[in-house]
mmCIF file of C-alpha atoms in Angstrom:
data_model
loop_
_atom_site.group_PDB
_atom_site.id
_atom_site.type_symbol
_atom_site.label_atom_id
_atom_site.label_comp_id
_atom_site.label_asym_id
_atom_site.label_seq_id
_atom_site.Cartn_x
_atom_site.Cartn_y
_atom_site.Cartn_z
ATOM 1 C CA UNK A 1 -107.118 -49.124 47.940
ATOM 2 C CA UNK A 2 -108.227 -50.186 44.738
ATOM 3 C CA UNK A 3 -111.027 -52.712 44.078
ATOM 4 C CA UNK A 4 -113.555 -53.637 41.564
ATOM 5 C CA UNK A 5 -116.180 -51.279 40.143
ATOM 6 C CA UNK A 6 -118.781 -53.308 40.770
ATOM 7 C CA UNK A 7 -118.166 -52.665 44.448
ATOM 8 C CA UNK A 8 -119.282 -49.139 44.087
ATOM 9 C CA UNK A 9 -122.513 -49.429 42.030
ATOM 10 C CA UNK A 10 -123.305 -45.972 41.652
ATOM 11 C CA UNK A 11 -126.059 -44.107 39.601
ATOM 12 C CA UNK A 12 -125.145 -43.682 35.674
ATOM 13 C CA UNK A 13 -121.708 -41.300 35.774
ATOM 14 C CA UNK A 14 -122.927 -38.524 33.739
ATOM 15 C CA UNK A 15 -126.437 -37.898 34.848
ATOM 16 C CA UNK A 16 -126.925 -34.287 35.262
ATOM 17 C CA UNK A 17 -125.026 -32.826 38.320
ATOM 18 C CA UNK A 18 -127.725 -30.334 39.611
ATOM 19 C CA UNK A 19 -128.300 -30.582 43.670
ATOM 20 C CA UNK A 20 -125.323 -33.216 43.545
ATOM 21 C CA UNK A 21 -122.529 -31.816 46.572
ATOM 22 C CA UNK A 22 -119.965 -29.898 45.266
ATOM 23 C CA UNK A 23 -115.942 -30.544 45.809
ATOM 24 C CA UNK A 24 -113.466 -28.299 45.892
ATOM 25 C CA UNK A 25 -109.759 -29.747 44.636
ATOM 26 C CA UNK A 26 -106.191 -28.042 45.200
ATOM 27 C CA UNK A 27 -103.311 -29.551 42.739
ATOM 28 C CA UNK A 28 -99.935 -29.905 43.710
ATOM 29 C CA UNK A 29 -96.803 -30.034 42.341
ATOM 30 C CA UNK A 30 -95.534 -33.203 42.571
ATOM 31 C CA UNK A 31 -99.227 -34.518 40.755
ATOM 32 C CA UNK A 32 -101.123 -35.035 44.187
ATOM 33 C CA UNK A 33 -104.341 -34.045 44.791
ATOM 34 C CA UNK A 34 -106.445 -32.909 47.942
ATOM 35 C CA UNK A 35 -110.475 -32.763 47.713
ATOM 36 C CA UNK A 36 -112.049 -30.845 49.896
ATOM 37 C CA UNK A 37 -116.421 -30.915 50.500
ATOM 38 C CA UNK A 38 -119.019 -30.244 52.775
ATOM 39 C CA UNK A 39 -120.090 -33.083 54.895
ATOM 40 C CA UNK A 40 -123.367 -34.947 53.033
ATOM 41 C CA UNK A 41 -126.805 -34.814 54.004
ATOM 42 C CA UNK A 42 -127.265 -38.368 54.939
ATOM 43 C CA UNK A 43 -124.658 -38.020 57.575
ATOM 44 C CA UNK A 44 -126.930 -36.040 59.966
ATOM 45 C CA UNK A 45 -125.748 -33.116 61.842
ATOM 46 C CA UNK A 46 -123.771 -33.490 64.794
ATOM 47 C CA UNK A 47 -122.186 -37.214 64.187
ATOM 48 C CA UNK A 48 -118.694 -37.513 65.138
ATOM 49 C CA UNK A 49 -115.450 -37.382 63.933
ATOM 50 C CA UNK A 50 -115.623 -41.228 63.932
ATOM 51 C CA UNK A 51 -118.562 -41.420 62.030
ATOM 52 C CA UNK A 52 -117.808 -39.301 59.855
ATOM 53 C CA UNK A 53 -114.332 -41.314 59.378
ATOM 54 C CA UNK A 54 -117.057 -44.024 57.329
ATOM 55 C CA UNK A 55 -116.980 -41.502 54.277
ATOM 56 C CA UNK A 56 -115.264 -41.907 51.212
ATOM 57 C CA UNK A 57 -114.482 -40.064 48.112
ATOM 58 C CA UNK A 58 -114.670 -42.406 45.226
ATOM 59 C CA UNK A 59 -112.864 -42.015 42.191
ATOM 60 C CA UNK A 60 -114.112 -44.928 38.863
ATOM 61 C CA UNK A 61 -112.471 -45.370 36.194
ATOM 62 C CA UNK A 62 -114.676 -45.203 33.453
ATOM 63 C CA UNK A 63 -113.451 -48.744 32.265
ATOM 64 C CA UNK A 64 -115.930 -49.717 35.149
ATOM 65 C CA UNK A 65 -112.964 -51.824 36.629
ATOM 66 C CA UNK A 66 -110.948 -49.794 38.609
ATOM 67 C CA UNK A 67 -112.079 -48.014 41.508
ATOM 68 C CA UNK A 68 -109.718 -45.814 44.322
ATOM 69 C CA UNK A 69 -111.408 -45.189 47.422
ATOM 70 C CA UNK A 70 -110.273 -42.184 49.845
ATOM 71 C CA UNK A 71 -111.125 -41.094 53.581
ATOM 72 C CA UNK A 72 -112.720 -38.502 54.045
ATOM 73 C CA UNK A 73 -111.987 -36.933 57.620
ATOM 74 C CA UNK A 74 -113.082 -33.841 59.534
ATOM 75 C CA UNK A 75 -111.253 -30.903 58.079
ATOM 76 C CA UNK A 76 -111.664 -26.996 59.570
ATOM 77 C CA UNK A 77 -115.497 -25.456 59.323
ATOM 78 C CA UNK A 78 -117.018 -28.776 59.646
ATOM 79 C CA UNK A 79 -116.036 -30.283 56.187
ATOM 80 C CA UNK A 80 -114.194 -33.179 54.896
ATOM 81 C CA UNK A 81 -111.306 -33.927 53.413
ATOM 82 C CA UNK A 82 -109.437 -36.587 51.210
ATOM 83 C CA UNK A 83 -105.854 -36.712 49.689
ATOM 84 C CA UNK A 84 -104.731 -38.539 46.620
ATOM 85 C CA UNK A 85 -101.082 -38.566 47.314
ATOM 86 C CA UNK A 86 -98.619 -37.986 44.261
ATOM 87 C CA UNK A 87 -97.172 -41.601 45.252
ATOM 88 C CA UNK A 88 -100.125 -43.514 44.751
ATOM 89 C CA UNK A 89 -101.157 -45.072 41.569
ATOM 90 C CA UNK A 90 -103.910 -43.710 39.391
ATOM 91 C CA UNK A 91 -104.012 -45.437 35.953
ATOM 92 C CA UNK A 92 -104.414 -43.531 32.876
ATOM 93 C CA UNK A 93 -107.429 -42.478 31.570
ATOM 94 C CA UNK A 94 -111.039 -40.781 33.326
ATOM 95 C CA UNK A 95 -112.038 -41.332 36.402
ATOM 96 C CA UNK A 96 -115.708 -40.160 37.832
ATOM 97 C CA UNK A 97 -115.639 -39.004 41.369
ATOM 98 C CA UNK A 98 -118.500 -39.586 43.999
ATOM 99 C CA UNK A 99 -119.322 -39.345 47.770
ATOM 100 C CA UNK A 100 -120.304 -42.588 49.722
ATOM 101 C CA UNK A 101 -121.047 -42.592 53.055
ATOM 102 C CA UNK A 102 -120.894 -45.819 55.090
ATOM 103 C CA UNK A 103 -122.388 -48.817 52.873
ATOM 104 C CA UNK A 104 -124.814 -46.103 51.264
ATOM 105 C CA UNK A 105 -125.097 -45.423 47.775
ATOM 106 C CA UNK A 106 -122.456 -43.231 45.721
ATOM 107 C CA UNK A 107 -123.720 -39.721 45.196
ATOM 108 C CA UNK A 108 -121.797 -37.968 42.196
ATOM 109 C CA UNK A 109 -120.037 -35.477 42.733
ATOM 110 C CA UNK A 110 -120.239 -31.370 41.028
ATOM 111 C CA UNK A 111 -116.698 -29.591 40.534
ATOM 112 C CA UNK A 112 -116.576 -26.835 43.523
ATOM 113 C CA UNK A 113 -113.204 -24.336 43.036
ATOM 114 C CA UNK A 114 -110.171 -25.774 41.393
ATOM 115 C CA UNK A 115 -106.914 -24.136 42.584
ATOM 116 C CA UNK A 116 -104.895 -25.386 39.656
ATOM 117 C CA UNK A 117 -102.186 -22.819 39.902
ATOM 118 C CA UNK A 118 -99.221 -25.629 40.744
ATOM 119 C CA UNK A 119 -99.811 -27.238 37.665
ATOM 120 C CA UNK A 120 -99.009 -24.279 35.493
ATOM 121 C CA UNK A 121 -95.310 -24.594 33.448
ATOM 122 C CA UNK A 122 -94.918 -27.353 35.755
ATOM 123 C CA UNK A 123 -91.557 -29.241 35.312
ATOM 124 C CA UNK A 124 -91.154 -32.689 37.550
ATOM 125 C CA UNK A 125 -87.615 -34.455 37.928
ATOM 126 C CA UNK A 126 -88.724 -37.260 35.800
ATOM 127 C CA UNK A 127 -86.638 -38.938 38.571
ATOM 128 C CA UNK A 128 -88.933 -42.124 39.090
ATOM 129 C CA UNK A 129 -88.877 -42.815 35.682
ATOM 130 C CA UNK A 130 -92.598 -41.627 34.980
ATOM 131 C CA UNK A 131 -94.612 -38.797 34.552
ATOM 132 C CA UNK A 132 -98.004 -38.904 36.344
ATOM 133 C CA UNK A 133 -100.590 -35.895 35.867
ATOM 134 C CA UNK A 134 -103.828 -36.078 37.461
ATOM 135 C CA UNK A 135 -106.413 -32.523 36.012
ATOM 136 C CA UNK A 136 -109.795 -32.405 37.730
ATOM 137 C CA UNK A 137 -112.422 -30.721 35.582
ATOM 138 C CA UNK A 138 -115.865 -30.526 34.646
ATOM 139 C CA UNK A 139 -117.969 -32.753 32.221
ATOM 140 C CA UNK A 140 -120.134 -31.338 29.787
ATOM 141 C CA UNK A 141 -123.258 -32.442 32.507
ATOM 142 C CA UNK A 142 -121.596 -30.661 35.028
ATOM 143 C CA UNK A 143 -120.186 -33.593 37.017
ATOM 144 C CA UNK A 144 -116.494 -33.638 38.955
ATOM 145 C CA UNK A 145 -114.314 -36.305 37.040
ATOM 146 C CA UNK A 146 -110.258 -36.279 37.208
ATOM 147 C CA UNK A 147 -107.840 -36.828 33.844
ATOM 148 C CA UNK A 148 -105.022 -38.953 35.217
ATOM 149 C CA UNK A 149 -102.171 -39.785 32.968
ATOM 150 C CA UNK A 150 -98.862 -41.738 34.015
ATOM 151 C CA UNK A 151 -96.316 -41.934 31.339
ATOM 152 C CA UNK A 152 -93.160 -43.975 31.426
ATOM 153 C CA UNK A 153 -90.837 -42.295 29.387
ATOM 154 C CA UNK A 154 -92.665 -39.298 28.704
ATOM 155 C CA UNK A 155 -91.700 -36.654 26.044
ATOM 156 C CA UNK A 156 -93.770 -33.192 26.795
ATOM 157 C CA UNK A 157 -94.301 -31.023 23.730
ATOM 158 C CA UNK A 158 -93.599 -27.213 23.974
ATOM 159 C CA UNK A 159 -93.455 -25.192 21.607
ATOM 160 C CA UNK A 160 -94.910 -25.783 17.860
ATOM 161 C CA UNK A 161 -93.988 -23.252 14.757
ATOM 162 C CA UNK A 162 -95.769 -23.749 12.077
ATOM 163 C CA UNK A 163 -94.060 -22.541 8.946
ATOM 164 C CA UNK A 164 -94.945 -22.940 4.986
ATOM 165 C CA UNK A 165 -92.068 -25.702 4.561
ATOM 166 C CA UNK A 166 -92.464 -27.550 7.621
ATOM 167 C CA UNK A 167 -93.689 -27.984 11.381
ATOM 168 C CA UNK A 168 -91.302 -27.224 14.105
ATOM 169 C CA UNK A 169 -91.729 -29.089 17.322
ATOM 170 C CA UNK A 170 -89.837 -28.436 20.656
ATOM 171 C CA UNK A 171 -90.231 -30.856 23.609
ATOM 172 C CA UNK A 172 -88.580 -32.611 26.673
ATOM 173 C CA UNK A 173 -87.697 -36.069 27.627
ATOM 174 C CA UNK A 174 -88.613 -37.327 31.289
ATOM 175 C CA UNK A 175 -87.599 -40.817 32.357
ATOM 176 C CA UNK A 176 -85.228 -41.245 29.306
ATOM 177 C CA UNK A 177 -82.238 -40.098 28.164
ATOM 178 C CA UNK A 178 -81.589 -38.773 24.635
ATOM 179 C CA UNK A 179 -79.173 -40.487 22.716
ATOM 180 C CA UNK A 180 -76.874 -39.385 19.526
ATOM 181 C CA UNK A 181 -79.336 -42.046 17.780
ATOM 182 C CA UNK A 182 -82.430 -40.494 19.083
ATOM 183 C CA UNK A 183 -84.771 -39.686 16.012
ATOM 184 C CA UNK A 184 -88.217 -38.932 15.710
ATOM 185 C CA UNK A 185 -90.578 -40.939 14.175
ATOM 186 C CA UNK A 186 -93.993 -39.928 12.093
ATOM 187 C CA UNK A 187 -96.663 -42.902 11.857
ATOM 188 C CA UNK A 188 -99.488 -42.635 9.793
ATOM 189 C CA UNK A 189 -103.089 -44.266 10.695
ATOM 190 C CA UNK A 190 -102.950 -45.727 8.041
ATOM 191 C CA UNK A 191 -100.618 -49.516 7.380
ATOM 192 C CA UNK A 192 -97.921 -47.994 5.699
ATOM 193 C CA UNK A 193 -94.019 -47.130 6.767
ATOM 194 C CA UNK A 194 -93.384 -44.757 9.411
ATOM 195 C CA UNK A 195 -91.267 -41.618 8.735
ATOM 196 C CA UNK A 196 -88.080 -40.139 10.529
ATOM 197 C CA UNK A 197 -87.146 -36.449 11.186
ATOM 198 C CA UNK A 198 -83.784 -35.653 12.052
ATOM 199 C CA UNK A 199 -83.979 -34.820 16.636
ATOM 200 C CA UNK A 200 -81.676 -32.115 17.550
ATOM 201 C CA UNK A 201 -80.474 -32.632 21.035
ATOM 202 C CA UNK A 202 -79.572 -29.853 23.960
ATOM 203 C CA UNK A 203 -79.736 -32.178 27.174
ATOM 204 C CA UNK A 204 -83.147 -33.301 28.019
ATOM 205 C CA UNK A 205 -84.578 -30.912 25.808
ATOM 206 C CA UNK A 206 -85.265 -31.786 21.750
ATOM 207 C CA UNK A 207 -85.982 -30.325 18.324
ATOM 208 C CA UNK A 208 -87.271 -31.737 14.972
ATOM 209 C CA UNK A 209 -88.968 -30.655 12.047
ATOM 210 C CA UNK A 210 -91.631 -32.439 10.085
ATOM 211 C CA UNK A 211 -91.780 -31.493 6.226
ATOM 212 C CA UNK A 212 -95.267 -31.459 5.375
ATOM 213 C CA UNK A 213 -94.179 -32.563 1.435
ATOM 214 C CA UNK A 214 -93.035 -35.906 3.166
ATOM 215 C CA UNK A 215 -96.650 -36.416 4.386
ATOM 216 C CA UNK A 216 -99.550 -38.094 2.477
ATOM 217 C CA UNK A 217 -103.219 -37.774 3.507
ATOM 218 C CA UNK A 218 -104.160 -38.794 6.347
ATOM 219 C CA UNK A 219 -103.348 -39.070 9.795
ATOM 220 C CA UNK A 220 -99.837 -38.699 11.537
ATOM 221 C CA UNK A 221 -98.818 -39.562 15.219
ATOM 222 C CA UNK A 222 -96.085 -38.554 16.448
ATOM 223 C CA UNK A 223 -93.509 -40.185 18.728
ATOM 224 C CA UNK A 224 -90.029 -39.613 19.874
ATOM 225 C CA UNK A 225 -87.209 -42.721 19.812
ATOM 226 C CA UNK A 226 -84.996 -41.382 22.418
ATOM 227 C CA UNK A 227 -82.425 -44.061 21.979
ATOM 228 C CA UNK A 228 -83.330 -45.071 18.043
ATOM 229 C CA UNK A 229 -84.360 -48.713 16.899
ATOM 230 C CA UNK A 230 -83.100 -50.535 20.003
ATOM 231 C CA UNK A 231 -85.335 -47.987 22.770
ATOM 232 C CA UNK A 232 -88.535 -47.209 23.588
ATOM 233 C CA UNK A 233 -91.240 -45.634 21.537
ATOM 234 C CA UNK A 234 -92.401 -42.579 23.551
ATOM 235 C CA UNK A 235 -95.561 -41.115 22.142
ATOM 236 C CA UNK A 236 -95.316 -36.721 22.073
ATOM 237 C CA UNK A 237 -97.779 -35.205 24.240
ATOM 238 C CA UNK A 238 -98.755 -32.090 25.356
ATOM 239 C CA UNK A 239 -99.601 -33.071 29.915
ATOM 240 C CA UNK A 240 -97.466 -30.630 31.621
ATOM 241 C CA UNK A 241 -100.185 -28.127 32.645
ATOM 242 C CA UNK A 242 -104.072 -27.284 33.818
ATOM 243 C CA UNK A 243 -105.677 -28.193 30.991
ATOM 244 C CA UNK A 244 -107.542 -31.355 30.381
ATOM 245 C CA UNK A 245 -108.845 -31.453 27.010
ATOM 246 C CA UNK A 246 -105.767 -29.681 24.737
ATOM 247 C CA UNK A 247 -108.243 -30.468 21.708
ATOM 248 C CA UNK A 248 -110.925 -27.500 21.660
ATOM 249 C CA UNK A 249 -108.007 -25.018 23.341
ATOM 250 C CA UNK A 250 -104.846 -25.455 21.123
ATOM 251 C CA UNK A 251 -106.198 -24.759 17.537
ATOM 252 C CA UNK A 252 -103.716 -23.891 14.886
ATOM 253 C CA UNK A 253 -103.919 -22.573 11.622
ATOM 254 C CA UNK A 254 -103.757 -24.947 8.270
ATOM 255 C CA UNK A 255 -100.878 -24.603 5.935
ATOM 256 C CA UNK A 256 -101.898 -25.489 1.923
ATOM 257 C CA UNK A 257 -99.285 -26.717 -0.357
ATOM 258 C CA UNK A 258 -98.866 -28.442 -3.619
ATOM 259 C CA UNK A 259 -98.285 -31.919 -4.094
ATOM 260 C CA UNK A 260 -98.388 -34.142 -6.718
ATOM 261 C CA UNK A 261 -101.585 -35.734 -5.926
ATOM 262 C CA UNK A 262 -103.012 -31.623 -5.784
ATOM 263 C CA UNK A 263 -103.224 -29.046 -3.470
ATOM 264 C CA UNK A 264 -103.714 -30.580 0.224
ATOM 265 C CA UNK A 265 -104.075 -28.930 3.544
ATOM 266 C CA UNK A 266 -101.948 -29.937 6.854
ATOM 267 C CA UNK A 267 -102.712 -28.722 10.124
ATOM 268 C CA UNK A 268 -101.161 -30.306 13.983
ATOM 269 C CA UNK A 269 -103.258 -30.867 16.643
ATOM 270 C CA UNK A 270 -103.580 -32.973 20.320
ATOM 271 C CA UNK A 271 -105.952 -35.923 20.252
ATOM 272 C CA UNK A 272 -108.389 -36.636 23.399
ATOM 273 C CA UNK A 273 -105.635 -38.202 25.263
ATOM 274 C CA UNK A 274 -102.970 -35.103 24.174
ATOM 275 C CA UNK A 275 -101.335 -36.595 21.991
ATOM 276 C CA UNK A 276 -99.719 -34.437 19.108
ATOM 277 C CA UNK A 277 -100.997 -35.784 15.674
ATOM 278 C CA UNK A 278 -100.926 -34.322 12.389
ATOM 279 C CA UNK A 279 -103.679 -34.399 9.789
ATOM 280 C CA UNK A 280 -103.226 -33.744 5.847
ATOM 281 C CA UNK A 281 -106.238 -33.348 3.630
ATOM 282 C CA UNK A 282 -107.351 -32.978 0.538
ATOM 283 C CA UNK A 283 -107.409 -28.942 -0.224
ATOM 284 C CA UNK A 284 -111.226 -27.736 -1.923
ATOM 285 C CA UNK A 285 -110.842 -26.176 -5.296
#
């Protein structure tokens, strides 16, 4: 059930996670999660199963708006557990998890073991029309938060080769088909025109190349038109496996050319949501 933040009033989100219980997660498949913890403190030793049935796992949405609250019942070896099935909604963006027991006060939670092995090359139908991947992982204070994205189309970049002439970028489409007008479009930051690169098309998989010479300085998103003008604009990202942050992991080396303007420097990357972007700069002399 999802209600307001305000409900929940817990202590700041990323105060330092030392003492705080720890929560083990297991990813499946399909995007669902199961959370797994010893029972708290402030529920005593020896309650029962139905008292212990007045414990929730609380994932907040760092928008301080949103809020999904989960049972918590007896599992094996006295501990409790919660499921966040595949099915039900969890908005994009970060959500901090906690413990709350009764009407008490949320305690935040510290990351336990992740078993994050189903999430590896994973490849959903992309029947319901949307792509929803939910990675728990650790803040930098030590505290249990999840990464939930749900994208409707998606397009899932694979494979990147960077050459001297140009960037090569493989990906998939989920919850779209391609078209024979599919292209792929590269928009800068910045208020001018976006570009197009030529998609080549083998089913639900797709190809394009950007040519760094086409690029200016700046910043470049990029986004796939699966059906051209008249469909929708699906922005490239890289979701489809057990990594949260793609930014500090997936570093690639800078190509310099010649231009113009002077030598300049282009380089891909993934943004803090995953996104793929491209940034040209200014070479040094």
């Amino acid at each position: 059930m999802t209600t307001p933040a305000s409900k929940v009033a817990p202590r700041p989100a990323e105060e330092d996670a030392a003492g705080a219980p720890r929560a083990d997660c297991i990813a499946d498949s399909a995007g669902g999660l199961t959370f797994e913890m010893s029972e708290p403190d402030t529920t005593g030793p020896g309650r029962s199963a139905e008292a212990a049935g007045g414990t929730h796992l609380v994932l907040r949405h760092r928008d301080g708006l949103q809020e999904v609250r989960l049972p918590l019942a007896p599992a094996a070896d006295g501990r409790l557990r919660a499921a966040l099935p595949s099915g039900v909604e969890l908005p994009e963006g970060r959500w901090d998890a906690f413990a709350q027991t009764a009407d008490g006060e949320p305690e935040r939670l510290a990351p336990g073991l992740n078993d994050l092995r189903s999430l590896v090359d994973r490849a959903p139908s992309g029947a319901r029309g949307h792509v929803a991947v939910r990675i728990p992982y650790a803040t930098k204070h030590g505290n249990l938060s999840v990464r939930s994205w749900l994208r409707a189309p998606h397009a899932e970049a694979g494979e990147l080769h960077i050459a001297q002439d140009g960037l090569g970028v493989r990906g998939r489409a989920y919850g779209v088909a391609l078209t024979p007008d599919a292209y792929a479009e590269l928009a800068p930051r910045r208020k001018t025109v976006p570009l197009r690169a030529e998609v080549h098309r083998d089913g639900a998989e797709f190809g394009f190349t950007v040519d760094w010479t086409a690029l200016s300085e700046g910043v470049w998103d990029l986004w796939l038109r699966p059906a051209g003008e008249s469909g929708p604009r699906v922005r490239i990202a890289r979701l489809l496996d057990d990594i949260a942050d793609k930014k500090p992991i997936f570093t690639y080396p800078r190509t310099t050319l010649e231009t113009a303007a002077g030598p300049v420097t282009a380089v891909p990357y993934y943004t803090g949501d995953n996104d793929l972007s491209v940034t040209v700069t200014g070479a040094p002399l």
